[in-house]
Coordinates of C-alpha atoms in Angstrom, one line a residue:
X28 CA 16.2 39.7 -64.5
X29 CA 19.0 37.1 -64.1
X30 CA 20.8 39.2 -62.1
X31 CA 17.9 40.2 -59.6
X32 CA 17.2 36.6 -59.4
X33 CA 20.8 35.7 -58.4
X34 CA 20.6 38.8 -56.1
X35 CA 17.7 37.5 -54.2
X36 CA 18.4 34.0 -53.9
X37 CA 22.1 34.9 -52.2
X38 CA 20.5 37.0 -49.7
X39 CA 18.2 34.1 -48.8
X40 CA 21.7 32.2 -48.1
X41 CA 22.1 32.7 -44.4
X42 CA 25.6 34.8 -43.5
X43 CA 26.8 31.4 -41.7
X44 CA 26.8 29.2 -44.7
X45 CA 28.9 32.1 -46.8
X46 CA 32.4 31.6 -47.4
X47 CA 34.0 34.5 -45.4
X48 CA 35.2 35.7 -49.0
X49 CA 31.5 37.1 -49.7
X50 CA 32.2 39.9 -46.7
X51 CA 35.7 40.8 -46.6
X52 CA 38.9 40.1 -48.4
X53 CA 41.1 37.9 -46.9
X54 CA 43.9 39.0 -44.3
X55 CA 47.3 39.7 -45.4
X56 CA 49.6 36.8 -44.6
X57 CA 51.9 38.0 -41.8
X58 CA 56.2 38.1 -42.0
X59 CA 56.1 35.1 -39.7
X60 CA 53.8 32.7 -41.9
X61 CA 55.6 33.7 -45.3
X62 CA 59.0 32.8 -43.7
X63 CA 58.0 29.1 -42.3
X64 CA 56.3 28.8 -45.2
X65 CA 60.0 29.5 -47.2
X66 CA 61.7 26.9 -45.1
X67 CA 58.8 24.4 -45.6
X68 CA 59.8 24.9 -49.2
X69 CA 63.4 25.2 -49.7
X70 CA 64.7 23.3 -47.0
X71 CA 63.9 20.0 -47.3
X72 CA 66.2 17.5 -45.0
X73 CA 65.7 15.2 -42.1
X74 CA 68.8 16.9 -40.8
X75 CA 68.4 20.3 -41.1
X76 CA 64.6 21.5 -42.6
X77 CA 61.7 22.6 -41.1
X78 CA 61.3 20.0 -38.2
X79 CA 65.0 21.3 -36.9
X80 CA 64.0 24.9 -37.5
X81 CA 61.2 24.2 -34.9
X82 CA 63.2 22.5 -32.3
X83 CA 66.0 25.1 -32.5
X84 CA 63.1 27.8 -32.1
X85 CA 61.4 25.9 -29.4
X86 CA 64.4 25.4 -27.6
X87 CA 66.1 28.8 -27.5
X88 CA 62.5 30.3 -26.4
X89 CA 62.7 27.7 -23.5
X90 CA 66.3 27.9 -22.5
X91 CA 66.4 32.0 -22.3
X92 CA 63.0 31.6 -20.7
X93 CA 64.7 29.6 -18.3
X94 CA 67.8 31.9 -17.4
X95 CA 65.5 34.9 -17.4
X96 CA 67.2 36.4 -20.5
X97 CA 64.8 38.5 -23.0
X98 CA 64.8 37.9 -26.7
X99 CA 63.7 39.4 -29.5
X100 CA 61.9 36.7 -30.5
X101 CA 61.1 38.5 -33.9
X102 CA 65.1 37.7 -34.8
X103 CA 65.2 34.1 -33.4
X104 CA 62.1 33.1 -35.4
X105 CA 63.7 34.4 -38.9
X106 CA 66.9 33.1 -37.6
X107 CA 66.0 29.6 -36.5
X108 CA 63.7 29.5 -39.4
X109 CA 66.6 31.1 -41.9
X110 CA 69.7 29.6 -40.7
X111 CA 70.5 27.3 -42.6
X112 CA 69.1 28.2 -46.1
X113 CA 72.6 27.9 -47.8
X114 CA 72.7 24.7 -47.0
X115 CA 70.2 24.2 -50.0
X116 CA 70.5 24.8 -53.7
X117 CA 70.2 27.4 -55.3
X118 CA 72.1 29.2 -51.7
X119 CA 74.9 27.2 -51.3
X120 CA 78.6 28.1 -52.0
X121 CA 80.4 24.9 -51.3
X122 CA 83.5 26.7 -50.7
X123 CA 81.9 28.7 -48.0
X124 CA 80.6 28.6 -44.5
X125 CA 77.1 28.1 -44.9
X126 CA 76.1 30.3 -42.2
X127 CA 78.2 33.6 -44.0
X128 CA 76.4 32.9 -47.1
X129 CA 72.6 32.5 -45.1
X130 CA 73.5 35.4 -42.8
X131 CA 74.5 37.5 -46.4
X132 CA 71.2 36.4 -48.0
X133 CA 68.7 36.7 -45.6
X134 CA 67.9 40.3 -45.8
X135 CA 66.7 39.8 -49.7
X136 CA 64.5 36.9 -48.3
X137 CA 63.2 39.1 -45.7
X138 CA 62.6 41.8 -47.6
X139 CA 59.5 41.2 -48.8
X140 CA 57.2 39.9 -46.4
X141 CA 56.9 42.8 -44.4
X142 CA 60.0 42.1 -41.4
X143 CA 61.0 44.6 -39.5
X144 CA 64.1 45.4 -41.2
X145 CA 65.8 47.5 -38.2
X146 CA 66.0 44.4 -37.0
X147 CA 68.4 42.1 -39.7
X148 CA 72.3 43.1 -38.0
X149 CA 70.9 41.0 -35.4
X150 CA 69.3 38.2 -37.3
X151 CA 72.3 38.1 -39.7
X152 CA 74.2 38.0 -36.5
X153 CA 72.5 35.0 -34.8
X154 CA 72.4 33.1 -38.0
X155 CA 76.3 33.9 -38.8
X156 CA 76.9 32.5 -35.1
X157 CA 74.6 29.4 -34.7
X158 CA 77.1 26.7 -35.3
X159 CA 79.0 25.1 -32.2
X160 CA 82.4 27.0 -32.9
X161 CA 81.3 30.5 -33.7
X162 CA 81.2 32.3 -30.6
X163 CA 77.7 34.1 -29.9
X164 CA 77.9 37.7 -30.0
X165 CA 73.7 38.9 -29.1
X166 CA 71.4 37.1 -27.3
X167 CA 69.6 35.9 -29.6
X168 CA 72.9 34.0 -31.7
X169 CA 73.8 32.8 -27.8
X170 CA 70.1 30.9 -27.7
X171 CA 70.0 29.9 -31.3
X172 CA 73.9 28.7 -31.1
X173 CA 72.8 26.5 -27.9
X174 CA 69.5 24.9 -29.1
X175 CA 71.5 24.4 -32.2
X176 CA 74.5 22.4 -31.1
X177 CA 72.3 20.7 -28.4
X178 CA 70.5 19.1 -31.9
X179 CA 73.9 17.5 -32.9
X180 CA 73.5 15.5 -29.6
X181 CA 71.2 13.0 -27.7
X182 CA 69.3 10.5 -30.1
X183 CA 67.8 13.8 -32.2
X184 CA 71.8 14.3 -33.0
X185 CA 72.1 10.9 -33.9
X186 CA 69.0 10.6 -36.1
X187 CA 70.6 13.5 -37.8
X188 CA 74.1 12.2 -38.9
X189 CA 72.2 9.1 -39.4
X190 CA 69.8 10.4 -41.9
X191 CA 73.2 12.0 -43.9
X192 CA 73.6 8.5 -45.0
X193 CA 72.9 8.2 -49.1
X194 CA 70.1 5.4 -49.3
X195 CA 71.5 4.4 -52.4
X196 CA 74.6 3.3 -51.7
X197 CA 76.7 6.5 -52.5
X198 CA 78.8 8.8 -50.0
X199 CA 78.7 9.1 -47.5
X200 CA 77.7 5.6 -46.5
X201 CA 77.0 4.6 -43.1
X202 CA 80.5 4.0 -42.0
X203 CA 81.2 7.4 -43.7
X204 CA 79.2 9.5 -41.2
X205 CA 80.9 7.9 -38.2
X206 CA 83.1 10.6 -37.8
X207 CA 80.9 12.9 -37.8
X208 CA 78.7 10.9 -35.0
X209 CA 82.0 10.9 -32.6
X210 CA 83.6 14.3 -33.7
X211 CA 79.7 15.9 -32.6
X212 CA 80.3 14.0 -29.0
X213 CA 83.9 15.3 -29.1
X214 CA 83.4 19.0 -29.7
X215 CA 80.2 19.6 -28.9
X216 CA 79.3 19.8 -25.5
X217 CA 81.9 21.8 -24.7
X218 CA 80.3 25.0 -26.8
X219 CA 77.4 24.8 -25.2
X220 CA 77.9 27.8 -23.5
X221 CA 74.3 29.3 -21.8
X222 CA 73.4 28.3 -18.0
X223 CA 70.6 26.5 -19.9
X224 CA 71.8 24.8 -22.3
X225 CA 74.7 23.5 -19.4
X226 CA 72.3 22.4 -18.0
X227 CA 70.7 20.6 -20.7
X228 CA 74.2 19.3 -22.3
X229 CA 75.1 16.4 -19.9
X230 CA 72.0 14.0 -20.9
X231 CA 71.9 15.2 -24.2
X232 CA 76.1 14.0 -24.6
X233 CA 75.3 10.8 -22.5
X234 CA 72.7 9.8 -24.4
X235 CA 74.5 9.8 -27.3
X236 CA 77.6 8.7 -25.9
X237 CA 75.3 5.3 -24.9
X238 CA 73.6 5.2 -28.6
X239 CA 77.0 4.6 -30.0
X240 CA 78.5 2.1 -27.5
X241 CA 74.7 0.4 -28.3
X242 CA 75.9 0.9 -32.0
X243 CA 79.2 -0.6 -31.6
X244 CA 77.9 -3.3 -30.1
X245 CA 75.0 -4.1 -32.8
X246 CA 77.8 -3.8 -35.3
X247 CA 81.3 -5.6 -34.3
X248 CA 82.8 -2.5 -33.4
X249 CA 80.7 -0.8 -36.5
X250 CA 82.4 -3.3 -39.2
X251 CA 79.1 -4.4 -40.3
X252 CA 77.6 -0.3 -40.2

């Protein structure tokens, strides 16, 4: 009788104000979701988590857009979203690049959320090439490599270095990332190798070039960073 009872009153429930649970399992969570959701758990950094994942995606999408150049956007989003996973523990191999060691993980991370596997050689390419001094070798690593090393520059790039800083008083210290700050303006810009990202590079290396004159200036010459 309970049963009957409960039977009835849920079918006097109108199908609005049921949770879309009563009707139909839930979807499957696509490749995509399951991978952003990775990064927004294992690679936690104001330098290089999930908000640089998204401006690296965003900005290869825009850039190839932009020279007429087609993607496979399936290997750009794992590899902007993968890239730099061995820059985190338990993935890193201090002694190693940490591109080699992402590019040589990635297909086990990929595995098993349903990625089109045919398609890793070219993720592990474009994740093995993103940094400034590799030299692209696909499309995809050529986009990725450019919105990558565009994020070193500008105030983004500076935020970035910036944020490296140990808040507690450890290394590196402020005047510890310096070098990094003026080797990015250095070597940077001229790996930026798309018509794009050219295109791009000048404000982006300006802008920071002015944020560190600024800097200098704030800073006796950056004896007081």
């Amino acid at each position: 009788m309970k049963l009957l009872l409960a039977a009835l009153a849920l079918a006097a429930v109108p199908a609005a104000a049921l949770p879309t649970a009563a009707f139909a399992d839930s979807p499957p969570v696509g490749w995509r979701e399951q991978v952003r959701a990775f990064n927004i758990e294992h690679c936690k950094h104001p330098a290089w988590g999930t908000s640089h994942s998204d401006r690296d995606y965003a900005l290869a999408k825009a850039m190839a857009a932009t020279d007429n150049v087609a993607l496979d956007d399936d290997v750009l989003f794992a590899a902007a979203y993968l890239h730099d996973v061995a820059a985190f523990k338990p993935y890193e191999k201090p002694d190693l690049d940490h591109s080699d060691v992402a590019a040589d993980i990635v297909g086990s991370i990929l595995a098993p959320t349903g990625f089109p596997m045919a398609k890793l050689p070219r993720v592990q390419a474009a994740i093995r090439e993103h940094m400034y001094y590799r030299t692209p070798t696909v499309p995809e690593s050529l986009y990725l490599h450019d919105a990558d090393a565009l994020d070193w520059l500008g105030a983004i790039g500076a935020a970035r270095i910036m944020a490296l800083a140990d808040p507690n008083g450890g290394q590196p210290d402020g005047p510890a990332v310096l070098p990094m700050l003026k080797e990015n303006l250095r070597d940077v810009p001229a790996r930026v190798l798309s018509p794009a990202g050219k295109a791009l590079m000048p404000a982006k290396r300006d802008s920071l070039a002015k944020w560190m004159q600024t800097l200098a200036v704030e800073t006796d010459g950056y004896k007081t960073l």
